[in-house]
Amino acid sequence: MSTDTADGDNELRERITNFLRRNFPQIQMHGGSAAIAHLDREKGEVTVQLGGACSGCGISPMTIQAIKSRMVKEIPEIETVHADTGAAAGADGDLGGTSSGGGMSPSFPGETTDDGGDDEGPQAPF
């Protein structure tokens, strides 16, 4: 790899990292992380790995879709974005739950389900 190619890759990596920080600050604010797992400048492909609190988060599929659609619009060198959380990845590399596999549904404080038992579940704190 020539020095020019390496410099170009480093510059593109920096632009992708800045794009993620600027457009998706909620990832880091909520205890998650986003890192470039793979970059192929010639093909215009990047793989972004979400980690930390993103793994298992019910909002991750929406964040992934937003990253995919917005990055190709804002960074002209990127034509294809692959992104996942690495947890229960589906056939297309997205978080499980966007495919028809099993898995857990997110739950929220105070939310209850009627399973026929007498336990009403957790009470809301207010």
PDB file of C-alpha atoms in Angstrom:
ATOM      1  CA  MET A   1       0.000   0.000   0.000  1.00  0.00           C
ATOM      2  CA  SER A   2       1.417   3.361  -0.951  1.00  0.00           C
ATOM      3  CA  THR A   3       1.754   6.254   1.458  1.00  0.00           C
ATOM      4  CA  ASP A   4      -0.897   8.182  -0.495  1.00  0.00           C
ATOM      5  CA  THR A   5      -3.356   5.297  -0.155  1.00  0.00           C
ATOM      6  CA  ALA A   6      -2.647   4.963   3.569  1.00  0.00           C
ATOM      7  CA  ASP A   7      -3.104   8.701   4.067  1.00  0.00           C
ATOM      8  CA  GLY A   8      -6.363   8.571   2.100  1.00  0.00           C
ATOM      9  CA  ASP A   9      -7.618   5.651   4.190  1.00  0.00           C
ATOM     10  CA  ASN A  10      -6.708   7.447   7.429  1.00  0.00           C
ATOM     11  CA  GLU A  11      -8.457  10.620   6.251  1.00  0.00           C
ATOM     12  CA  LEU A  12     -11.578   8.647   5.273  1.00  0.00           C
ATOM     13  CA  ARG A  13     -11.560   6.783   8.598  1.00  0.00           C
ATOM     14  CA  GLU A  14     -11.377  10.110  10.416  1.00  0.00           C
ATOM     15  CA  ARG A  15     -14.297  11.487   8.398  1.00  0.00           C
ATOM     16  CA  ILE A  16     -16.390   8.385   9.152  1.00  0.00           C
ATOM     17  CA  THR A  17     -15.550   8.590  12.868  1.00  0.00           C
ATOM     18  CA  ASN A  18     -16.447  12.299  12.931  1.00  0.00           C
ATOM     19  CA  PHE A  19     -19.680  11.555  11.064  1.00  0.00           C
ATOM     20  CA  LEU A  20     -20.672   9.002  13.716  1.00  0.00           C
ATOM     21  CA  ARG A  21     -19.795  11.319  16.621  1.00  0.00           C
ATOM     22  CA  ARG A  22     -21.554  14.305  15.091  1.00  0.00           C
ATOM     23  CA  ASN A  23     -24.717  12.566  13.848  1.00  0.00           C
ATOM     24  CA  PHE A  24     -25.142   9.905  16.527  1.00  0.00           C
ATOM     25  CA  PRO A  25     -23.989  11.353  19.870  1.00  0.00           C
ATOM     26  CA  GLN A  26     -26.661   9.269  21.620  1.00  0.00           C
ATOM     27  CA  ILE A  27     -24.565   6.143  21.043  1.00  0.00           C
ATOM     28  CA  GLN A  28     -21.841   7.343  23.396  1.00  0.00           C
ATOM     29  CA  MET A  29     -24.228   9.258  25.686  1.00  0.00           C
ATOM     30  CA  HIS A  30     -26.126   6.024  26.380  1.00  0.00           C
ATOM     31  CA  GLY A  31     -23.013   3.954  27.112  1.00  0.00           C
ATOM     32  CA  GLY A  32     -22.505   2.507  23.643  1.00  0.00           C
ATOM     33  CA  SER A  33     -19.661   2.676  21.180  1.00  0.00           C
ATOM     34  CA  ALA A  34     -19.243   2.716  17.409  1.00  0.00           C
ATOM     35  CA  ALA A  35     -16.035   1.611  15.705  1.00  0.00           C
ATOM     36  CA  ILE A  36     -14.942   0.987  12.143  1.00  0.00           C
ATOM     37  CA  ALA A  37     -14.417  -2.765  11.913  1.00  0.00           C
ATOM     38  CA  HIS A  38     -13.475  -2.799   8.221  1.00  0.00           C
ATOM     39  CA  LEU A  39     -12.963  -0.226   5.479  1.00  0.00           C
ATOM     40  CA  ASP A  40     -12.524  -0.992   1.772  1.00  0.00           C
ATOM     41  CA  ARG A  41     -11.977   2.345   0.081  1.00  0.00           C
ATOM     42  CA  GLU A  42     -11.768   0.812  -3.419  1.00  0.00           C
ATOM     43  CA  LYS A  43     -15.200  -0.855  -3.077  1.00  0.00           C
ATOM     44  CA  GLY A  44     -16.643   2.039  -1.093  1.00  0.00           C
ATOM     45  CA  GLU A  45     -17.623  -0.270   1.768  1.00  0.00           C
ATOM     46  CA  VAL A  46     -17.401   0.227   5.499  1.00  0.00           C
ATOM     47  CA  THR A  47     -18.386  -2.034   8.375  1.00  0.00           C
ATOM     48  CA  VAL A  48     -19.354  -0.303  11.612  1.00  0.00           C
ATOM     49  CA  GLN A  49     -19.521  -2.308  14.819  1.00  0.00           C
ATOM     50  CA  LEU A  50     -21.748  -1.004  17.609  1.00  0.00           C
ATOM     51  CA  GLY A  51     -20.798  -2.198  21.082  1.00  0.00           C
ATOM     52  CA  GLY A  52     -21.263  -1.538  24.753  1.00  0.00           C
ATOM     53  CA  ALA A  53     -24.839  -0.702  25.655  1.00  0.00           C
ATOM     54  CA  CYS A  54     -25.844  -0.965  21.971  1.00  0.00           C
ATOM     55  CA  SER A  55     -25.725  -4.763  22.263  1.00  0.00           C
ATOM     56  CA  GLY A  56     -29.219  -5.804  23.180  1.00  0.00           C
ATOM     57  CA  CYS A  57     -30.678  -2.290  22.952  1.00  0.00           C
ATOM     58  CA  GLY A  58     -34.122  -2.186  21.378  1.00  0.00           C
ATOM     59  CA  ILE A  59     -33.275   1.034  19.525  1.00  0.00           C
ATOM     60  CA  SER A  60     -30.141  -0.399  17.852  1.00  0.00           C
ATOM     61  CA  PRO A  61     -31.945  -1.552  14.677  1.00  0.00           C
ATOM     62  CA  MET A  62     -33.205   1.995  14.084  1.00  0.00           C
ATOM     63  CA  THR A  63     -29.769   3.465  14.785  1.00  0.00           C
ATOM     64  CA  ILE A  64     -28.212   1.003  12.336  1.00  0.00           C
ATOM     65  CA  GLN A  65     -30.711   1.916   9.609  1.00  0.00           C
ATOM     66  CA  ALA A  66     -30.082   5.628  10.176  1.00  0.00           C
ATOM     67  CA  ILE A  67     -26.303   5.133   9.977  1.00  0.00           C
ATOM     68  CA  LYS A  68     -26.672   3.154   6.738  1.00  0.00           C
ATOM     69  CA  SER A  69     -28.917   5.663   5.011  1.00  0.00           C
ATOM     70  CA  ARG A  70     -27.215   8.860   6.174  1.00  0.00           C
ATOM     71  CA  MET A  71     -23.559   7.873   5.774  1.00  0.00           C
ATOM     72  CA  VAL A  72     -23.855   7.117   2.044  1.00  0.00           C
ATOM     73  CA  LYS A  73     -25.469  10.531   1.546  1.00  0.00           C
ATOM     74  CA  GLU A  74     -22.894  12.490   3.535  1.00  0.00           C
ATOM     75  CA  ILE A  75     -19.663  10.674   2.606  1.00  0.00           C
ATOM     76  CA  PRO A  76     -19.493  10.296  -1.195  1.00  0.00           C
ATOM     77  CA  GLU A  77     -16.701   7.674  -1.128  1.00  0.00           C
ATOM     78  CA  ILE A  78     -18.952   5.293   0.817  1.00  0.00           C
ATOM     79  CA  GLU A  79     -21.479   3.338  -1.231  1.00  0.00           C
ATOM     80  CA  THR A  80     -22.288   0.484   1.147  1.00  0.00           C
ATOM     81  CA  VAL A  81     -22.488   0.449   4.926  1.00  0.00           C
ATOM     82  CA  HIS A  82     -22.601  -2.753   6.945  1.00  0.00           C
ATOM     83  CA  ALA A  83     -23.409  -2.257  10.617  1.00  0.00           C
ATOM     84  CA  ASP A  84     -24.373  -4.495  13.500  1.00  0.00           C
ATOM     85  CA  THR A  85     -24.058  -4.895  17.221  1.00  0.00           C
ATOM     86  CA  GLY A  86     -22.441  -8.281  17.051  1.00  0.00           C
ATOM     87  CA  ALA A  87     -25.234  -9.708  19.201  1.00  0.00           C
ATOM     88  CA  ALA A  88     -27.680 -12.029  17.432  1.00  0.00           C
ATOM     89  CA  ALA A  89     -26.674 -10.771  14.002  1.00  0.00           C
ATOM     90  CA  GLY A  90     -29.147 -11.586  11.266  1.00  0.00           C
ATOM     91  CA  ALA A  91     -28.457 -12.854   7.758  1.00  0.00           C
ATOM     92  CA  ASP A  92     -27.755  -9.354   6.441  1.00  0.00           C
ATOM     93  CA  GLY A  93     -25.509  -8.449   9.370  1.00  0.00           C
ATOM     94  CA  ASP A  94     -28.127  -6.435  11.204  1.00  0.00           C
ATOM     95  CA  LEU A  95     -29.180  -6.970  14.788  1.00  0.00           C
ATOM     96  CA  GLY A  96     -31.508  -9.898  15.324  1.00  0.00           C
ATOM     97  CA  GLY A  97     -35.057  -8.631  15.579  1.00  0.00           C
ATOM     98  CA  THR A  98     -34.920  -7.143  12.108  1.00  0.00           C
ATOM     99  CA  SER A  99     -35.174 -10.732  10.874  1.00  0.00           C
ATOM    100  CA  SER A 100     -37.769 -13.313  11.850  1.00  0.00           C
ATOM    101  CA  GLY A 101     -35.589 -15.176  14.356  1.00  0.00           C
ATOM    102  CA  GLY A 102     -36.379 -15.546  18.029  1.00  0.00           C
ATOM    103  CA  GLY A 103     -34.904 -13.279  20.613  1.00  0.00           C
ATOM    104  CA  MET A 104     -35.899 -11.075  23.442  1.00  0.00           C
ATOM    105  CA  SER A 105     -38.156  -8.076  23.311  1.00  0.00           C
ATOM    106  CA  PRO A 106     -37.105  -4.964  25.149  1.00  0.00           C
ATOM    107  CA  SER A 107     -38.901  -4.246  28.399  1.00  0.00           C
ATOM    108  CA  PHE A 108     -39.316  -0.994  30.211  1.00  0.00           C
ATOM    109  CA  PRO A 109     -39.608  -0.124  33.911  1.00  0.00           C
ATOM    110  CA  GLY A 110     -43.202  -0.446  35.081  1.00  0.00           C
ATOM    111  CA  GLU A 111     -44.195  -2.513  32.044  1.00  0.00           C
ATOM    112  CA  THR A 112     -46.096  -5.693  32.820  1.00  0.00           C
ATOM    113  CA  THR A 113     -47.211  -8.680  30.812  1.00  0.00           C
ATOM    114  CA  ASP A 114     -50.295 -10.780  31.497  1.00  0.00           C
ATOM    115  CA  ASP A 115     -48.957 -14.305  31.848  1.00  0.00           C
ATOM    116  CA  GLY A 116     -51.915 -15.529  33.909  1.00  0.00           C
ATOM    117  CA  GLY A 117     -49.995 -15.328  37.183  1.00  0.00           C
ATOM    118  CA  ASP A 118     -50.931 -13.311  40.244  1.00  0.00           C
ATOM    119  CA  ASP A 119     -47.714 -11.272  40.141  1.00  0.00           C
ATOM    120  CA  GLU A 120     -48.433  -7.825  38.718  1.00  0.00           C
ATOM    121  CA  GLY A 121     -44.748  -7.125  38.072  1.00  0.00           C
ATOM    122  CA  PRO A 122     -42.749  -4.070  38.968  1.00  0.00           C
ATOM    123  CA  GLN A 123     -44.515  -0.895  39.948  1.00  0.00           C
ATOM    124  CA  ALA A 124     -43.737   2.457  38.371  1.00  0.00           C
ATOM    125  CA  PRO A 125     -41.638   4.676  40.657  1.00  0.00           C
ATOM    126  CA  PHE A 126     -44.271   7.453  40.709  1.00  0.00           C
TER     127      PHE A 126
END
